[in-house]
Coordinates of C-alpha atoms in Angstrom, one line a residue:
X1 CA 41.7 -6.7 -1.0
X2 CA 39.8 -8.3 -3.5
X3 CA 37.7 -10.8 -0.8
X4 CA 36.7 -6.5 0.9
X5 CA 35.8 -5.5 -2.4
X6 CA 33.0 -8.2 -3.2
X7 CA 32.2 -8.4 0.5
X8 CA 31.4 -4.6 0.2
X9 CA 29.7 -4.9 -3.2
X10 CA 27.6 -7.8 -2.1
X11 CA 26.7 -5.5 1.1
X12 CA 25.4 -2.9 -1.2
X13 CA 23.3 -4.9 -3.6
X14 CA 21.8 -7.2 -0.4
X15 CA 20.7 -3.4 1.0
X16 CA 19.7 -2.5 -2.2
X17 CA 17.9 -5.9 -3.3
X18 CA 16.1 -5.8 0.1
X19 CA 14.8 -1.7 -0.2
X20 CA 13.7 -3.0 -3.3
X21 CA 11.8 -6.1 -1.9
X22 CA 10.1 -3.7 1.2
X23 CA 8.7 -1.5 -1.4
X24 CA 6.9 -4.2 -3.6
X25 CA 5.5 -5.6 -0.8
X26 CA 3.3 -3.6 -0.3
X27 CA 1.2 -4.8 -3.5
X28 CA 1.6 -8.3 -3.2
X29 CA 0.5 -10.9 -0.7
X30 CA 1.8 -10.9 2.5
X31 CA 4.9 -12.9 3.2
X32 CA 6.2 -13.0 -0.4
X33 CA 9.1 -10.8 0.1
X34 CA 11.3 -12.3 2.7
X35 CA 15.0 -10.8 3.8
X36 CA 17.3 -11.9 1.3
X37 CA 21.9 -12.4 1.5
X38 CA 23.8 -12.7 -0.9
X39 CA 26.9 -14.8 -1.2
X40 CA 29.5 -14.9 -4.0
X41 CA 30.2 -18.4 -5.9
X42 CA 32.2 -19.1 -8.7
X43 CA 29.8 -21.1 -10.9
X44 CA 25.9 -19.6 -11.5
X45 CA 23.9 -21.8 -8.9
X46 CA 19.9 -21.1 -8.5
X47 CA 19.4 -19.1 -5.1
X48 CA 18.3 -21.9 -2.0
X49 CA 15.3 -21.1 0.5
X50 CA 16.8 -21.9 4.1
X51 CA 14.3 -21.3 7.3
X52 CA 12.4 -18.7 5.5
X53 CA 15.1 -16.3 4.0
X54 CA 16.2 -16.6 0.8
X55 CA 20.1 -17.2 0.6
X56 CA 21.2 -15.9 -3.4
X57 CA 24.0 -17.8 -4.7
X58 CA 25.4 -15.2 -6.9
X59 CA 28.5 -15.0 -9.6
X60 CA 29.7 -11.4 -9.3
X61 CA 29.9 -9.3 -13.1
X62 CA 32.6 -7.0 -13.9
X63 CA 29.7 -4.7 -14.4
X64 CA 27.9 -4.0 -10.8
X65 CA 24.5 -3.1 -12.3
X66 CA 24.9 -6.0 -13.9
X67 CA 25.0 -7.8 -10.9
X68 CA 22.5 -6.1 -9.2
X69 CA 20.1 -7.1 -12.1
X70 CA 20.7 -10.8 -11.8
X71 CA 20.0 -10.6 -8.1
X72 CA 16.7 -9.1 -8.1
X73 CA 15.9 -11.4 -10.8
X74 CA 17.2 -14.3 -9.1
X75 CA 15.5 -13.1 -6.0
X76 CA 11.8 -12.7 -7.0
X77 CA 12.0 -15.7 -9.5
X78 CA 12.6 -17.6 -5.6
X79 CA 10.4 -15.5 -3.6
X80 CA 7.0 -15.1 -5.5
X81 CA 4.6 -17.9 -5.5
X82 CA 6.3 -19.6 -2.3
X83 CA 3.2 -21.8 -1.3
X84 CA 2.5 -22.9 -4.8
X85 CA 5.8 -23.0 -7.0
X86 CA 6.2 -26.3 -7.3
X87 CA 2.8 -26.7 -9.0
X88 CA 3.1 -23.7 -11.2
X89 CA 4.3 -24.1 -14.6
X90 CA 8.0 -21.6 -14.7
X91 CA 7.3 -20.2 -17.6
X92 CA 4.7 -18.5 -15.7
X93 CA 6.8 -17.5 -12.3
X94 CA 9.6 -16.3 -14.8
X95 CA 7.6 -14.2 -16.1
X96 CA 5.9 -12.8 -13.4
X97 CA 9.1 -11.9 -11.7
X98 CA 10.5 -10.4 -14.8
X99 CA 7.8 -8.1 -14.7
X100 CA 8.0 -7.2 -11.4
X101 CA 11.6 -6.7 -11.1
X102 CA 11.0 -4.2 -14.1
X103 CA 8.9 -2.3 -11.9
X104 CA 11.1 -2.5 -8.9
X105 CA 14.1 -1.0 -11.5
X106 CA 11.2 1.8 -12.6
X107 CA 10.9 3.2 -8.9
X108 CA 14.7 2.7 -7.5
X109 CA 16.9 2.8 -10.8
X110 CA 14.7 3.8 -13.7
X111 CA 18.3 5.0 -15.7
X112 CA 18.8 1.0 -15.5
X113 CA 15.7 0.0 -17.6
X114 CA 17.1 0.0 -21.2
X115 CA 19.8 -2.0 -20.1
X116 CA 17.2 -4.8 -18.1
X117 CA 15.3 -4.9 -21.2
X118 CA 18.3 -5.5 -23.6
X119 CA 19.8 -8.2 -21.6
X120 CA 16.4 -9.9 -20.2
X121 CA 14.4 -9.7 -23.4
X122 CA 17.3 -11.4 -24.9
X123 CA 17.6 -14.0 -22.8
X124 CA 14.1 -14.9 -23.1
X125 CA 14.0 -14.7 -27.1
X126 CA 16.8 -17.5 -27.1
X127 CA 14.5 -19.8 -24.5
X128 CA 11.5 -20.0 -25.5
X129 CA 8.7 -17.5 -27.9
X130 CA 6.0 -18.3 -25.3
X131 CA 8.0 -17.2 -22.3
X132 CA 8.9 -13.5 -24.1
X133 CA 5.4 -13.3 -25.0
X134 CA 4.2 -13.9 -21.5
X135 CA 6.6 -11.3 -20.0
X136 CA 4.9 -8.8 -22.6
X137 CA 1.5 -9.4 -21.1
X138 CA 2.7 -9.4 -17.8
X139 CA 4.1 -6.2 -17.9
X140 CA 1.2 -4.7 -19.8
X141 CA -1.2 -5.9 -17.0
X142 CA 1.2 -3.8 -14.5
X143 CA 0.8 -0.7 -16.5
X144 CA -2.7 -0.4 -14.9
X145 CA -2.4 -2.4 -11.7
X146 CA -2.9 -5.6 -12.5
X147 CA -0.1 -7.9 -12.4
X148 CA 1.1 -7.2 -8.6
X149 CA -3.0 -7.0 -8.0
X150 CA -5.4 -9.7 -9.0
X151 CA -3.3 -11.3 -11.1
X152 CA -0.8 -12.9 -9.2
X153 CA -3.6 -13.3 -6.3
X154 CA -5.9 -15.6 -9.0
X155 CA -2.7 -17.4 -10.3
X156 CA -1.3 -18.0 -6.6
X157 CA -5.3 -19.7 -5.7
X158 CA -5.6 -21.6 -8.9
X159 CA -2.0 -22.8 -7.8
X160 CA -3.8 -24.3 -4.6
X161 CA -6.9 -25.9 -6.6
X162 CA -4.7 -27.9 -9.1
X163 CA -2.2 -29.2 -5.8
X164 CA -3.6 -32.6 -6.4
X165 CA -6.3 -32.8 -9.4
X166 CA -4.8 -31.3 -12.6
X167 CA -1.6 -31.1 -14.9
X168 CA 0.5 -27.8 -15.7
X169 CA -0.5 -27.7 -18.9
X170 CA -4.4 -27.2 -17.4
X171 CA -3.1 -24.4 -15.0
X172 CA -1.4 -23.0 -18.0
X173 CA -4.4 -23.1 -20.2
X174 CA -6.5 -21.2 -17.8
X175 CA -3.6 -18.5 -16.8
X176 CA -3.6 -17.5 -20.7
X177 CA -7.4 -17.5 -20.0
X178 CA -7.1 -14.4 -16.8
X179 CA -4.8 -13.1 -18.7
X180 CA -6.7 -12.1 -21.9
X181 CA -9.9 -11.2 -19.8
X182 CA -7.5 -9.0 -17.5
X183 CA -6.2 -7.5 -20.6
X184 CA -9.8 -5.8 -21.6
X185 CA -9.5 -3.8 -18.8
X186 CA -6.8 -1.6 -20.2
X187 CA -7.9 2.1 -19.7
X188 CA -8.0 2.7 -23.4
X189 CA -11.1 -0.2 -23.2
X190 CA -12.8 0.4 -20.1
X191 CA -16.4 2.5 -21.7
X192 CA -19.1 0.5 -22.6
X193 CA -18.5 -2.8 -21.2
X194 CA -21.2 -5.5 -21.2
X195 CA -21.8 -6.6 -17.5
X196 CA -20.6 -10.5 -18.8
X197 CA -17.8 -9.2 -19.2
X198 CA -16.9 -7.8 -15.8
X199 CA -16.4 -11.5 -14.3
X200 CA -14.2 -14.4 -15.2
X201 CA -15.6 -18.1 -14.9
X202 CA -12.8 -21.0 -15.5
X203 CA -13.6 -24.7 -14.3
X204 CA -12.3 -24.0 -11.5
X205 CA -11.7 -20.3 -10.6
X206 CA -14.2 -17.2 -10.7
X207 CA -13.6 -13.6 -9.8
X208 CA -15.2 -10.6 -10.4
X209 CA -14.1 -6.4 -11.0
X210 CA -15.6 -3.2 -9.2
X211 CA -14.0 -0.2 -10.4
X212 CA -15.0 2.0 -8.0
X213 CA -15.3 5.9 -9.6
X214 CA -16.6 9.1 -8.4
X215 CA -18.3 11.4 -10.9
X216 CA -17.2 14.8 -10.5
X217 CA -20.7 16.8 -10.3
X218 CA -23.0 14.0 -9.1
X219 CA -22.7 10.5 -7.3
X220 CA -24.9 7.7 -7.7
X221 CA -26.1 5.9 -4.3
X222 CA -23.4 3.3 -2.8
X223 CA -26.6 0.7 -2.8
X224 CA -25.5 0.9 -6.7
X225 CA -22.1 -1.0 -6.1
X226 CA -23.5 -3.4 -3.0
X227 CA -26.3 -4.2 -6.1
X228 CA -23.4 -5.6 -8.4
X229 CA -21.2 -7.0 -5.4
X230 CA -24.9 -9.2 -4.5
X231 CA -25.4 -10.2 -8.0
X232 CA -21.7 -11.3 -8.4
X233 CA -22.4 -13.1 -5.3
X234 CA -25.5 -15.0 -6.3
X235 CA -23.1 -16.0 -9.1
X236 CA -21.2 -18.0 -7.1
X237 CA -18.1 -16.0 -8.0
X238 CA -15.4 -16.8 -5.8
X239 CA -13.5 -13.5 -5.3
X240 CA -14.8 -10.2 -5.7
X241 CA -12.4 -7.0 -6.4
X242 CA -13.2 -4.0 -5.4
X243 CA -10.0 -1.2 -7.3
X244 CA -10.2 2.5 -6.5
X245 CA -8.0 5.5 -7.2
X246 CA -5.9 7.2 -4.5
X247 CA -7.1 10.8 -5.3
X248 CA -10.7 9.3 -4.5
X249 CA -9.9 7.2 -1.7
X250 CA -12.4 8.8 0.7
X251 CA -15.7 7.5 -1.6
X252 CA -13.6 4.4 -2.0
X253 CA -13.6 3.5 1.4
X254 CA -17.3 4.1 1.7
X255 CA -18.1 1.4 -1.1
X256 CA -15.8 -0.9 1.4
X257 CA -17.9 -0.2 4.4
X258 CA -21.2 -0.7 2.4
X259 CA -20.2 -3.8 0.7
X260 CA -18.8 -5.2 4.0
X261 CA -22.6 -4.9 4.9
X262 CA -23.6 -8.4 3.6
X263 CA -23.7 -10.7 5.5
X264 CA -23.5 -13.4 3.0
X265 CA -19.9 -11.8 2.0
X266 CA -16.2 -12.0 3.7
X267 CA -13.6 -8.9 3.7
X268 CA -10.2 -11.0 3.1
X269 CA -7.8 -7.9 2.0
X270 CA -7.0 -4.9 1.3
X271 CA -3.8 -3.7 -0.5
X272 CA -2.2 -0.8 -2.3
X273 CA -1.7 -1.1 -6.1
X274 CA 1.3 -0.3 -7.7
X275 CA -1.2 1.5 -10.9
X276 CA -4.9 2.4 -10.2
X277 CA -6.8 1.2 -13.3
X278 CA -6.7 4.8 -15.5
X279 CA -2.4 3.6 -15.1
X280 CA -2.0 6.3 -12.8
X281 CA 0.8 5.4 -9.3
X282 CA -0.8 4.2 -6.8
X283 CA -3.8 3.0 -6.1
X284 CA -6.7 1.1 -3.6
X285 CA -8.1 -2.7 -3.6
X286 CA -9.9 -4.9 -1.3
X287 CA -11.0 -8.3 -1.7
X288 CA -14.1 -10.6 -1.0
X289 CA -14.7 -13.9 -0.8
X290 CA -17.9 -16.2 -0.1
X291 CA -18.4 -16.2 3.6
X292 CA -17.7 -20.1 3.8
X293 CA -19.8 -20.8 6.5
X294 CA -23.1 -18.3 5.1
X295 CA -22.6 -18.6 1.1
X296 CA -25.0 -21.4 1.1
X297 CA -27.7 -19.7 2.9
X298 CA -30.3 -16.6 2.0
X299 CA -29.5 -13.8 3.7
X300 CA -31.4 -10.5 3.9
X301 CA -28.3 -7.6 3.9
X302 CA -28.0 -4.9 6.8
X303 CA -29.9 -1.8 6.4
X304 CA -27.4 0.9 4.4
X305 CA -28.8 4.4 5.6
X306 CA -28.0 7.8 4.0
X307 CA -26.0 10.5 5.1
X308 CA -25.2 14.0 3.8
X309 CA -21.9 14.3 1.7
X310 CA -18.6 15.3 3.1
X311 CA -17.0 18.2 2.7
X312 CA -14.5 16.7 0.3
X313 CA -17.2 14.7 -1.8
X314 CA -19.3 16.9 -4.0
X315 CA -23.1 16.7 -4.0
X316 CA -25.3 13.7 -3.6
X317 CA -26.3 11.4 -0.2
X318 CA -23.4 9.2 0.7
X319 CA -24.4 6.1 1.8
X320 CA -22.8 4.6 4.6
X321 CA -23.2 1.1 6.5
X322 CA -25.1 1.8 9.9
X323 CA -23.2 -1.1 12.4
X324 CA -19.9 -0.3 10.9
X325 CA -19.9 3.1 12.1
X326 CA -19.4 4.2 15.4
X327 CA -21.3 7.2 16.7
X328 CA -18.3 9.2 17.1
X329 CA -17.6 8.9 13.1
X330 CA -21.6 9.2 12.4
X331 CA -22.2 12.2 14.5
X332 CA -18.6 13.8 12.7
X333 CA -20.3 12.7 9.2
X334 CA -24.0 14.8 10.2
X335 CA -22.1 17.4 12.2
X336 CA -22.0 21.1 10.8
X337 CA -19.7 21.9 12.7
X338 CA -16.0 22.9 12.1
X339 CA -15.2 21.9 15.8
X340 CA -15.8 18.2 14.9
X341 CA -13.8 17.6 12.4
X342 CA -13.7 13.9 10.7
X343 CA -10.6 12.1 11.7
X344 CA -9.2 10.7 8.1
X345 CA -9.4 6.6 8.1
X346 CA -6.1 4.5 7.8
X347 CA -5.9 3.6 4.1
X348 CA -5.6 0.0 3.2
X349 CA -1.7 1.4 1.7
X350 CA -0.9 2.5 5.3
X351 CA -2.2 -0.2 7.1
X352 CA -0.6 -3.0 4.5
X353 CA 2.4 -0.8 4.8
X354 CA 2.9 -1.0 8.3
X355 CA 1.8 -4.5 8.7
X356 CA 4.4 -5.2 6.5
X357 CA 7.2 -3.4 7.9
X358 CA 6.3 -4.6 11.6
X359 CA 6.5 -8.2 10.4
X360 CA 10.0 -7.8 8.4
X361 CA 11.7 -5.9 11.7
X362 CA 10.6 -8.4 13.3
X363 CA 12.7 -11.7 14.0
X364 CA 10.0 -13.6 16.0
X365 CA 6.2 -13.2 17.3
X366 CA 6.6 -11.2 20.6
X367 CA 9.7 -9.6 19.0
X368 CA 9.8 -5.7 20.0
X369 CA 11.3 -3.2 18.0
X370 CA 11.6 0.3 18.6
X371 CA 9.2 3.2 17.7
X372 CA 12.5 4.9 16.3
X373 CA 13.1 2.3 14.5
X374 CA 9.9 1.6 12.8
X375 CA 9.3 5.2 12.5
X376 CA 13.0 5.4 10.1
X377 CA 11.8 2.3 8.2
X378 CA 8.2 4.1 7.5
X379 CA 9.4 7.4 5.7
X380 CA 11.6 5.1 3.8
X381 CA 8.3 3.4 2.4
X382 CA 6.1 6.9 2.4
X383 CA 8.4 9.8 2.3
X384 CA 5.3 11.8 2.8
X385 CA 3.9 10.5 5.5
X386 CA 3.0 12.5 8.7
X387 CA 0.8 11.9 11.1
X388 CA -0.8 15.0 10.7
X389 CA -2.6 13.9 7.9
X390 CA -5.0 10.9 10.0
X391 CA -5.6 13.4 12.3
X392 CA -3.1 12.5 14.8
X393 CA 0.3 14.3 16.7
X394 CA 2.7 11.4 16.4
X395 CA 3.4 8.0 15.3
X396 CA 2.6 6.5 18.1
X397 CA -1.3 7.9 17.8
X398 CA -1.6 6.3 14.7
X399 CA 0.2 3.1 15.1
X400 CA -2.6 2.7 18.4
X401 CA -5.5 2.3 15.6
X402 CA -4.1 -0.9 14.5
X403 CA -5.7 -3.4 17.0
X404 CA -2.6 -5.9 16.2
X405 CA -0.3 -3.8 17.7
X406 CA 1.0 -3.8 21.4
X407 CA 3.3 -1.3 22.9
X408 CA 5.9 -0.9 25.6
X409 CA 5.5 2.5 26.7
X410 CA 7.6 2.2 30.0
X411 CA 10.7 1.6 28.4
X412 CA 11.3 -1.7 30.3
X413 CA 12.5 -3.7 27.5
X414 CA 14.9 -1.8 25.7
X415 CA 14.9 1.9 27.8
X416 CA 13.3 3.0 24.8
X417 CA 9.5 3.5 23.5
X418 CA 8.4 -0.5 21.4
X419 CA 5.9 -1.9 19.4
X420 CA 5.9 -5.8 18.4
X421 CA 2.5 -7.7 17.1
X422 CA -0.2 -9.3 19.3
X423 CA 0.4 -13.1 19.2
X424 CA -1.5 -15.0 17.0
X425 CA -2.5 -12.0 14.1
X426 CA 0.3 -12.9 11.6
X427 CA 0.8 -15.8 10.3
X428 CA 4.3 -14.8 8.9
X429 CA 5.8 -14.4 12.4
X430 CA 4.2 -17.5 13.4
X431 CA 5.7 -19.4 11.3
X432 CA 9.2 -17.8 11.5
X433 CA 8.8 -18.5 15.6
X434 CA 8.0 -21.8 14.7
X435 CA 10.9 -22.3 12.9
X436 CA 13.3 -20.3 15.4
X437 CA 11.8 -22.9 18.4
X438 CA 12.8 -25.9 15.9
X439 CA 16.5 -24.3 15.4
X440 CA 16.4 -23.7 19.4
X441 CA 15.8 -27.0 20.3
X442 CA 18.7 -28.3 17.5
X443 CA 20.9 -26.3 19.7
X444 CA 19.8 -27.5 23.1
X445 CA 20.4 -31.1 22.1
X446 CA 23.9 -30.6 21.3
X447 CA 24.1 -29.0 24.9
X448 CA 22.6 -31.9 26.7
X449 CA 24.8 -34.0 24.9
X450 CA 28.2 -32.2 25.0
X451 CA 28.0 -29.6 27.6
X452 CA 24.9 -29.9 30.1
X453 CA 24.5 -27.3 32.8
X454 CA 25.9 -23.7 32.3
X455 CA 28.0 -23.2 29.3
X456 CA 30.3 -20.1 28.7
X457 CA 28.7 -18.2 25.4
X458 CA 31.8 -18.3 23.2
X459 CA 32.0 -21.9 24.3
X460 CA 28.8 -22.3 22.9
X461 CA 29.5 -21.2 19.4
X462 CA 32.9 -23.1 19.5
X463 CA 30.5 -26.6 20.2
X464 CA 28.1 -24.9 17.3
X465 CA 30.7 -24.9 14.8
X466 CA 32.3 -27.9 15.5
X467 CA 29.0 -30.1 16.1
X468 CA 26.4 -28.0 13.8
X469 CA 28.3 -26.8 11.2
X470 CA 25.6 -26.0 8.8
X471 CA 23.9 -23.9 11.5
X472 CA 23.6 -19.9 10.7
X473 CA 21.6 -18.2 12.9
X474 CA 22.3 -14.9 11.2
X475 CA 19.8 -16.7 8.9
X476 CA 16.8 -15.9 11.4
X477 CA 17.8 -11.8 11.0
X478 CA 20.2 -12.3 14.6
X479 CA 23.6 -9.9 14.2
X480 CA 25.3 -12.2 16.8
X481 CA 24.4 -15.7 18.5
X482 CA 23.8 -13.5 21.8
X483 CA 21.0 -12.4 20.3
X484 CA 19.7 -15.4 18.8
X485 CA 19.9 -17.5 22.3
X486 CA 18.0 -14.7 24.2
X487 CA 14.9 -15.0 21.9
X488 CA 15.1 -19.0 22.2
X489 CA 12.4 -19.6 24.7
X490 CA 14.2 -23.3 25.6
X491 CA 17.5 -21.7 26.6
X492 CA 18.5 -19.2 29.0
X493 CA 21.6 -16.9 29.8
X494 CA 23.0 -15.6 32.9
X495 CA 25.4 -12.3 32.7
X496 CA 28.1 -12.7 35.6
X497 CA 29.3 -9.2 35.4
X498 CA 29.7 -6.8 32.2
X499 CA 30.1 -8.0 28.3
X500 CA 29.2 -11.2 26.8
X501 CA 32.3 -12.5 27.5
X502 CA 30.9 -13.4 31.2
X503 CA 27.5 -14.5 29.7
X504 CA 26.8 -18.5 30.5
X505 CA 24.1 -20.3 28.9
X506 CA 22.2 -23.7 29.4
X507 CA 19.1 -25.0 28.6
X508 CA 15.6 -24.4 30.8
X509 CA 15.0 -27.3 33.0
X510 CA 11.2 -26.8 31.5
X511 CA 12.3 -28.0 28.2

């Protein structure tokens, strides 16, 4: 009774850690939040990265929320920073994740707060001074959007700059560094700012702010904003970031458009932010870089004509970026007319959103999943969403603006409607197909050696166990090994008559 209990415990917090994870991702780099399971263990033991999921090794508490606290920290202390940890001094990833499970516990189980600072705060105090005082700044900077924003962005690059050519304690030096510039941005010190101090110069890492605003009885041109992103430019800054508000998302995406006019400048990404910079939820950000290949040349930038305002923007010409418009959206923006109406852009939130939730359904590249099934996971991650609102009838409409995405409208695959990435635009499921292919071809060796030619399935898993008895493939997001096998490209299956108790398998004669 007491093995059903945990397993049902451990059920709830995996779901629960896991809702928590989808909903952060959205703010931070893609790829940081993979699926996580939990097992139970009798002696504390750090959580173990195997194939790209994040297995947490976790001694239950008598106290549930208790437990569910040391698995999300646990979790992200494993998960953030997964290209550069091991450069990265921990004072600074502990931190980091402290912070941000705080936030994930201020969205999903805000009651549970008082009881994560109490316990955490504590824990820290008896480490180390520096470490609390850290967390303090860290959670400061995600009061206005921050932390989850540039922050860990700068922190993960300056991670791939010192790989080879500097010690922690450098790295360190020039984290304390962001951090106190990042600091002066709190809203309470945002007027009067000297234009030095809207950029950040280390030895080896520059970036730059535009806090886009609109002001509410007049706008100044959008050539005011490409002005700064040029100069910033000509600095040699390495990273630009553009941070808007969600209530003024419209004039916000305009800036993007016009600053995506230079040519001497690269759109890398844009992303949601868990606080726009006044500390209000929710917010916009996009970032550029130096176009490697045209940063060291002089470039004249594109033509940005004017148009007349919308009708949601007050007075003032709205300047908009001639070759990134198509006529249909220039002749909605001059139009008069109430029969042509605009049809509303796909924020950077929804886009990064749905990227995000196509990649974790998925188990492979070319994986399909259904529309019903992406559609549940959606309203999860924007209960208000409705496809009303982007000027479309139904989710399938919207999802057809994202050129990434490919569809299965005849039902052949599944007998129902699917969606799964275009090979080759994400670099997540790449690299988990990669990986699936690797644990594929582990399998089909021990078939040529034990059991060539056609194999009954449970056969199959009784040579697994016995001759790979490390191998999980419910560690790739597979329910059953049937599954698994049928996305292996170098094996193949053969149903002779109904279940999977009839289903043989052997390896492609190709591979």
């Amino acid at each position: 009774m007491q093995t059903f209990k945990r397993k049902a415990v451990s059920s709830r917090i995996e779901e629960i850690l896991n809702q928590t994870a989808s909903r952060l991702q959205r703010y931070l780099p893609g790829g940081w939040t993979p699926r996580a399971r939990i097992a139970w263990v009798r002696r504390p033991r750090e959580a173990v990265f195997r194939e790209g999921d994040i297995i947490l090794r976790v001694r239950p508490q008598e106290n549930p929320d208790h437990t569910l606290m040391n698995s999300l920290w646990m979790y992200f202390h494993q998960s953030l920073f997964p290209d550069t940890r091991d450069v990265l001094p921990d004072s600074i990833i502990s931190s980091v994740a402290l912070a941000v499970v705080r936030a994930g516990l201020a969205e999903t189980h805000p009651y549970l707060l008082n009881e994560f600072d109490t316990r955490f705060i504590a824990l820290a105090r008896e480490r180390k001074q520096d470490r609390l005082d850290l967390y303090a700044d860290c959670t400061r900077l995600n009061e206005f959007g921050f932390l989850m924003g540039p922050f860990v962005r700068e922190v993960d690059h300056l991670g791939h700059t010192h790989r080879f050519n500097a010690a922690k304690e450098v790295v360190l030096t020039t984290v304390r560094a962001m951090i106190d510039h990042m600091l002066a941005f709190q809203p309470i010190l945002l007027r009067d700012k000297p234009a030095e101090d809207w950029k950040f110069k280390g030895p080896t890492a520059s970036y730059a702010f535009l806090l886009v605003s609109r002001p509410p009885e007049s706008r100044p041109d959008l050539q005011n904003y490409v002005n700064r992103a040029v100069r910033h430019a000509e600095e040699r800054i390495d990273t630009i970031y553009v941070m808007g508000r969600s209530s003024e998302r419209n004039f916000m995406y305009r800036v993007l458009e016009a600053i995506a006019s230079l040519r001497g400048l690269k759109g890398r990404e844009t992303f949601a932010l868990y606080r726009d910079y006044w500390g209000e939820p929710g917010g916009i950000a996009a970032t550029f870089t130096r176009d490697p290949i045209l940063k060291e040349l002089t470039l004249s930038p594109r033509k940005v004509p004017s148009y007349p305002a919308a009708d949601d923007e007050p007075g003032g010409a709205v300047t908009l970026v001639d070759d990134q418009m198509t006529q249909v959206r220039r002749e909605a923006l001059t139009s008069t007319s109430k029969e042509q109406p605009l049809i509303p852009a796909l924020d950077p939130e929804l886009t990064k959103t749905l990227d995000d939730v196509v990649v974790r359904l998925s188990d492979y590249e070319g994986a399909w999943i259904t529309l019903a099934e992406l559609g549940n996971e959606l309203r999860q991650q924007i209960p208000g969403f409705t496809p009303s609102d982007y000027g479309e009838r139904n989710l399938m409409s919207v999802l057809k603006r994202l050129p990434q995405l490919e569809f299965d409208e005849d039902q052949k695959t599944t007998g129902r409607v699917c969606v799964r990435v275009k090979s080759g635009y994400s670099a997540v499921l790449g690299d988990k197909s990669r990986r699936l292919n690797e644990a594929g071809s582990e399998v089909a060796k021990m078939l040529r050696r034990h059991s060539p030619g056609w194999t009954y399935l449970a056969q199959v898993g009784l040579l697994m166990r016995r001759h790979l008895a490390n191998f999980d493939y419910h560690r790739f997001g597979f329910s059953t090994l049937h599954d698994f096998i049928e996305a292996v490209p170098c094996l193949e299956m053969d149903k002779r008559g109904e279940g999977h108790s009839n289903t043989y398998v052997r390896v492609r004669d190709a591979v």
